[in-house]
Amino acid sequence: MLQRLKLLERLQNLARRPIFWIVTGLFTILLAAGVGSGIRSMQAPPPQPLDFNHQVHVGLGIQCLYCHPGAWRQAAAGLPTTAKCWGCHQQMANTKPAQQVLVAYAMAGESIPWVPVFIQPDFVYFNHRPHIAAGLNCENCHGEISRQTVAQPIPRQNMGWCLDCHRGRAAGDEQMLARLTDCATCHR
Amino acid sequence: MSNPLEEVGHKWGMVIDQDLCTGCQACVTACAMENNIAFVGEQDAAYGRSLQWIRVERFWEGEFPEVKSTPFQPVLCQQCGQAPCEPVCPVYASVHSENQQINIQVYNRCVGTRYCANNCPYQARVFNWRDYREPGPLDNALNPDVTVRRRGIMEKCTFCVQRIVQGEDTARAEGRQMADGEVVPACAQACPTEAIVFGRLDDPDSLVSRLKRDGRAVQLLEELGTQPSVTYLKGGSSYGRNG
């Protein structure tokens, strides 16, 4: 009992010193900054070999499916090959730094190592085809890509996100509900 | 027991004609290739830890050369209607697929208690005791449509559900019904004598349904009431499939 009182007294003494508050304050700020930057880095787009600008290209009237042709007929939407970029860009000046990077890859005949932005874990089997066939737009899941200068990830696209939409779509249809919520539909 | 969801989806089934099986192990090999089943090596195999989703059991009856003509029995997960492995899983990783009417193992859910394997009367489930990495370029042979299981995960035959889902997707994309025999699991595909037949049991005209009505049909441990989806044909006398 006496010991505990002594401890309390020492704590009270400590709290009267300004250094205590300075250290606690600094610690709190550091912690908040750490958490903040952690959350930010999860939502920030990953660094790409070159910044591909969707806004410029979609603004030119190029269809999403011209560059991501898998979306309407198979599981993976796919990314364009360097040859597809080069088909247009070999006729252009390519003065911007990002275009210079493209030129270097095209001259070397290499594919550009894009970093995945939207990616599910290996044990999830997503399929674009049925979603496009059901009339969904790319924007339903990928956001306003056509207004972005770099493809931005969207956080919290987890199992709950998939199932919320599936349940809503299948409301009232028992067979469709069983199909769209069956574990084997997404996990194999 | 009647389940309202029994009407939903497909009821997949398999018929294995033991009078045709030569015990060649092609099904075992094909299954391992299709489903990314790891090779455990000699030492672990000696401990009884080999990974196989289908195994060929051998029964000798009589004295060589007068052995009975049905000594081989490929055994795989029987995809029970009332599966003993399902209710014992504490984390619901061993679940019944209402859509495909099979039993599925959700690997990412599994925590490796192994209750399911202990409760399986067919010993059809196998456990990953280690991370068996495919060395060197062999990992290029992995099937991207099947999860590569980690250490501590229970696994078993899925009736090649990845092929079923793909077949359904293709049929729906082309706006048609799936034809009988369109989806073939790896074991049936590899079988040189076509002893393994796969198809829909809810379609009375499919080849499996017709073969299941054959007089030679038996099911493994039928008396347990597990309602297996796999049927064996054996009679010895009627060699071959003559109607």
mmCIF file of C-alpha atoms in Angstrom, chain A residues 1-11:
data_model
loop_
_atom_site.group_PDB
_atom_site.id
_atom_site.type_symbol
_atom_site.label_atom_id
_atom_site.label_comp_id
_atom_site.label_asym_id
_atom_site.label_seq_id
_atom_site.Cartn_x
_atom_site.Cartn_y
_atom_site.Cartn_z
ATOM 1 C CA MET A 1 0.000 0.000 0.000
ATOM 2 C CA LEU A 2 2.725 2.379 1.019
ATOM 3 C CA GLN A 3 4.751 1.423 -2.026
ATOM 4 C CA ARG A 4 1.831 2.124 -4.312
ATOM 5 C CA LEU A 5 1.302 5.558 -2.778
ATOM 6 C CA LYS A 6 4.964 6.301 -3.365
ATOM 7 C CA LEU A 7 4.682 5.317 -7.002
ATOM 8 C CA LEU A 8 1.660 7.603 -7.421
ATOM 9 C CA GLU A 9 3.567 10.438 -5.828
ATOM 10 C CA ARG A 10 6.496 9.957 -8.182
ATOM 11 C CA LEU A 11 4.207 9.939 -11.180
#
